[in-house]
Structure formats: structure tokens, C-alpha cells
XYZ file of C-alpha atoms in Angstrom:
120
model
C 3.074 -8.095 12.660
C 0.564 -7.998 9.776
C 0.571 -5.177 7.289
C -2.116 -3.917 5.006
C -1.271 -1.276 2.385
C -3.833 1.015 0.721
C -4.086 4.257 -1.203
C -2.786 3.312 -4.613
C -4.547 4.344 -7.856
C -4.188 5.986 -11.224
C -2.856 9.487 -11.305
C -1.496 11.836 -13.995
C 2.185 12.736 -14.164
C 2.877 15.556 -11.752
C 0.097 14.512 -9.396
C 0.228 13.204 -5.834
C -0.861 10.195 -3.902
C -0.607 9.134 -0.223
C -0.121 5.445 0.503
C -1.033 4.122 3.956
C -0.052 0.929 5.698
C -1.885 -0.281 8.748
C -0.085 -2.663 11.068
C -1.400 -5.072 13.583
C 0.657 -6.541 16.390
C 1.992 -5.221 19.705
C 5.614 -4.990 18.507
C 4.889 -2.604 15.673
C 6.688 0.329 17.287
C 9.851 -1.678 17.645
C 10.326 -2.254 13.924
C 11.830 -0.256 11.139
C 9.364 0.359 8.401
C 9.932 0.727 4.683
C 8.216 1.066 1.361
C 9.484 -0.908 -1.603
C 8.121 -1.034 -5.148
C 8.194 -3.509 -7.978
C 7.557 -2.667 -11.598
C 6.725 -5.343 -14.151
C 9.813 -7.290 -15.093
C 11.972 -5.602 -12.467
C 13.345 -6.427 -9.064
C 11.600 -5.106 -5.926
C 13.485 -1.939 -4.958
C 13.733 0.191 -1.891
C 11.852 3.453 -1.872
C 12.115 4.845 1.652
C 12.516 3.684 5.216
C 12.097 4.991 8.763
C 13.350 3.757 12.063
C 11.166 3.061 15.179
C 11.416 6.633 16.444
C 11.296 8.492 13.227
C 14.792 9.926 13.842
C 16.402 8.109 10.947
C 14.849 8.287 7.460
C 16.319 7.122 4.130
C 15.188 7.409 0.519
C 16.259 6.058 -2.749
C 17.905 8.568 -4.943
C 15.094 8.379 -7.446
C 12.461 9.689 -5.060
C 14.416 12.110 -2.805
C 12.741 15.488 -2.717
C 9.433 13.991 -4.043
C 8.454 11.329 -1.572
C 8.057 11.556 2.205
C 7.755 8.654 4.620
C 6.290 8.985 8.093
C 4.858 6.883 10.819
C 2.363 7.147 13.679
C 3.185 4.518 16.340
C 0.086 5.355 18.351
C -2.109 4.501 15.364
C 0.111 1.689 13.917
C 0.371 3.410 10.659
C 3.091 4.300 8.155
C 2.585 6.634 5.249
C 4.228 7.474 1.938
C 3.395 10.870 0.564
C 4.244 10.916 -3.102
C 4.447 14.169 -5.004
C 5.531 15.094 -8.546
C 4.794 11.631 -9.635
C 6.363 10.364 -12.906
C 5.395 7.484 -15.230
C 8.457 5.576 -14.004
C 7.020 5.561 -10.482
C 4.475 3.121 -11.769
C 4.726 -0.099 -9.687
C 3.133 -2.150 -7.045
C 4.130 -0.596 -3.718
C 4.700 -2.711 -0.635
C 5.106 -1.755 3.012
C 7.505 -3.783 5.059
C 8.571 -4.088 8.679
C 11.924 -5.288 10.071
C 15.372 -4.017 10.521
C 15.797 -0.654 8.729
C 17.823 -1.263 5.617
C 17.704 -0.773 1.868
C 17.991 -4.545 1.572
C 14.611 -6.322 1.222
C 16.095 -9.359 2.980
C 16.120 -7.327 6.275
C 12.342 -7.239 6.451
C 10.407 -9.992 8.043
C 6.853 -8.770 7.360
C 5.324 -7.571 4.136
C 2.008 -6.034 3.161
C 0.032 -7.296 0.139
C 0.997 -4.362 -2.169
C -0.968 -1.566 -3.694
C -0.819 -0.612 -7.378
C 0.283 2.861 -8.345
C -0.100 3.858 -12.014
C 1.152 7.226 -13.287
C -0.048 8.250 -16.770
C 1.957 10.521 -18.983
């Protein structure tokens, strides 16, 4: 599976962005998918994840109620709708495929990352 993330950019606090991640590979629909983020000088952290069917979804406490993860297996896409963005959401965002978990070690495949910058 190869992953390519897009949709990042510069937005003012309170604004919204949608990140997209396109996957290639016939086994895409079998994998759990997740978004992680990494701010400068910090560890890569879990943002949200969704299982193969979309029946199980998890979020980090810091983004609950603001971010929504979804997937379209027919189009090999996973999305992250981000609302009410805050300056502390600024980071490089990565999509990942593997076993659904908040642990980054559970993911075998990673996208290249897309920068999200939220100005105050």
C-alpha cells in the first residue's frame, strides 16, 4: 500500500481544512487507517483512526468534537475533516495504514505528510 496525503495549508484559528489521503494497492480496504501528526520538537501522535468497515472510529481527546475521520473504500481514500482549528493543531499530518491502534508502531504504511499551520 502506498499513501499520498494532501490538503494541508495555512488557516486562521477557528477555520477548517480537509485532509485527503489516496492509497494505492489492492489490500487497501483490509487495513485500518489513521491520521497522526507531528509538531516541531514533539513526538508523532495519534489523531484519529477508522477500521476497515468504518464501524469503529477513535479520536485523540484533543481533537474530539472538532475532527472527523472517514474513508471511501471504493475510491481508496481516507479523509480528515478539521474544524475549529487552533494554533496547537499546527503540525505535519500523516496518514497511515495498518492495524487500528493509537500506537504508531501498529502501522506498516505511511504517507509523506502534509503541513497544517494554524495562525492565531
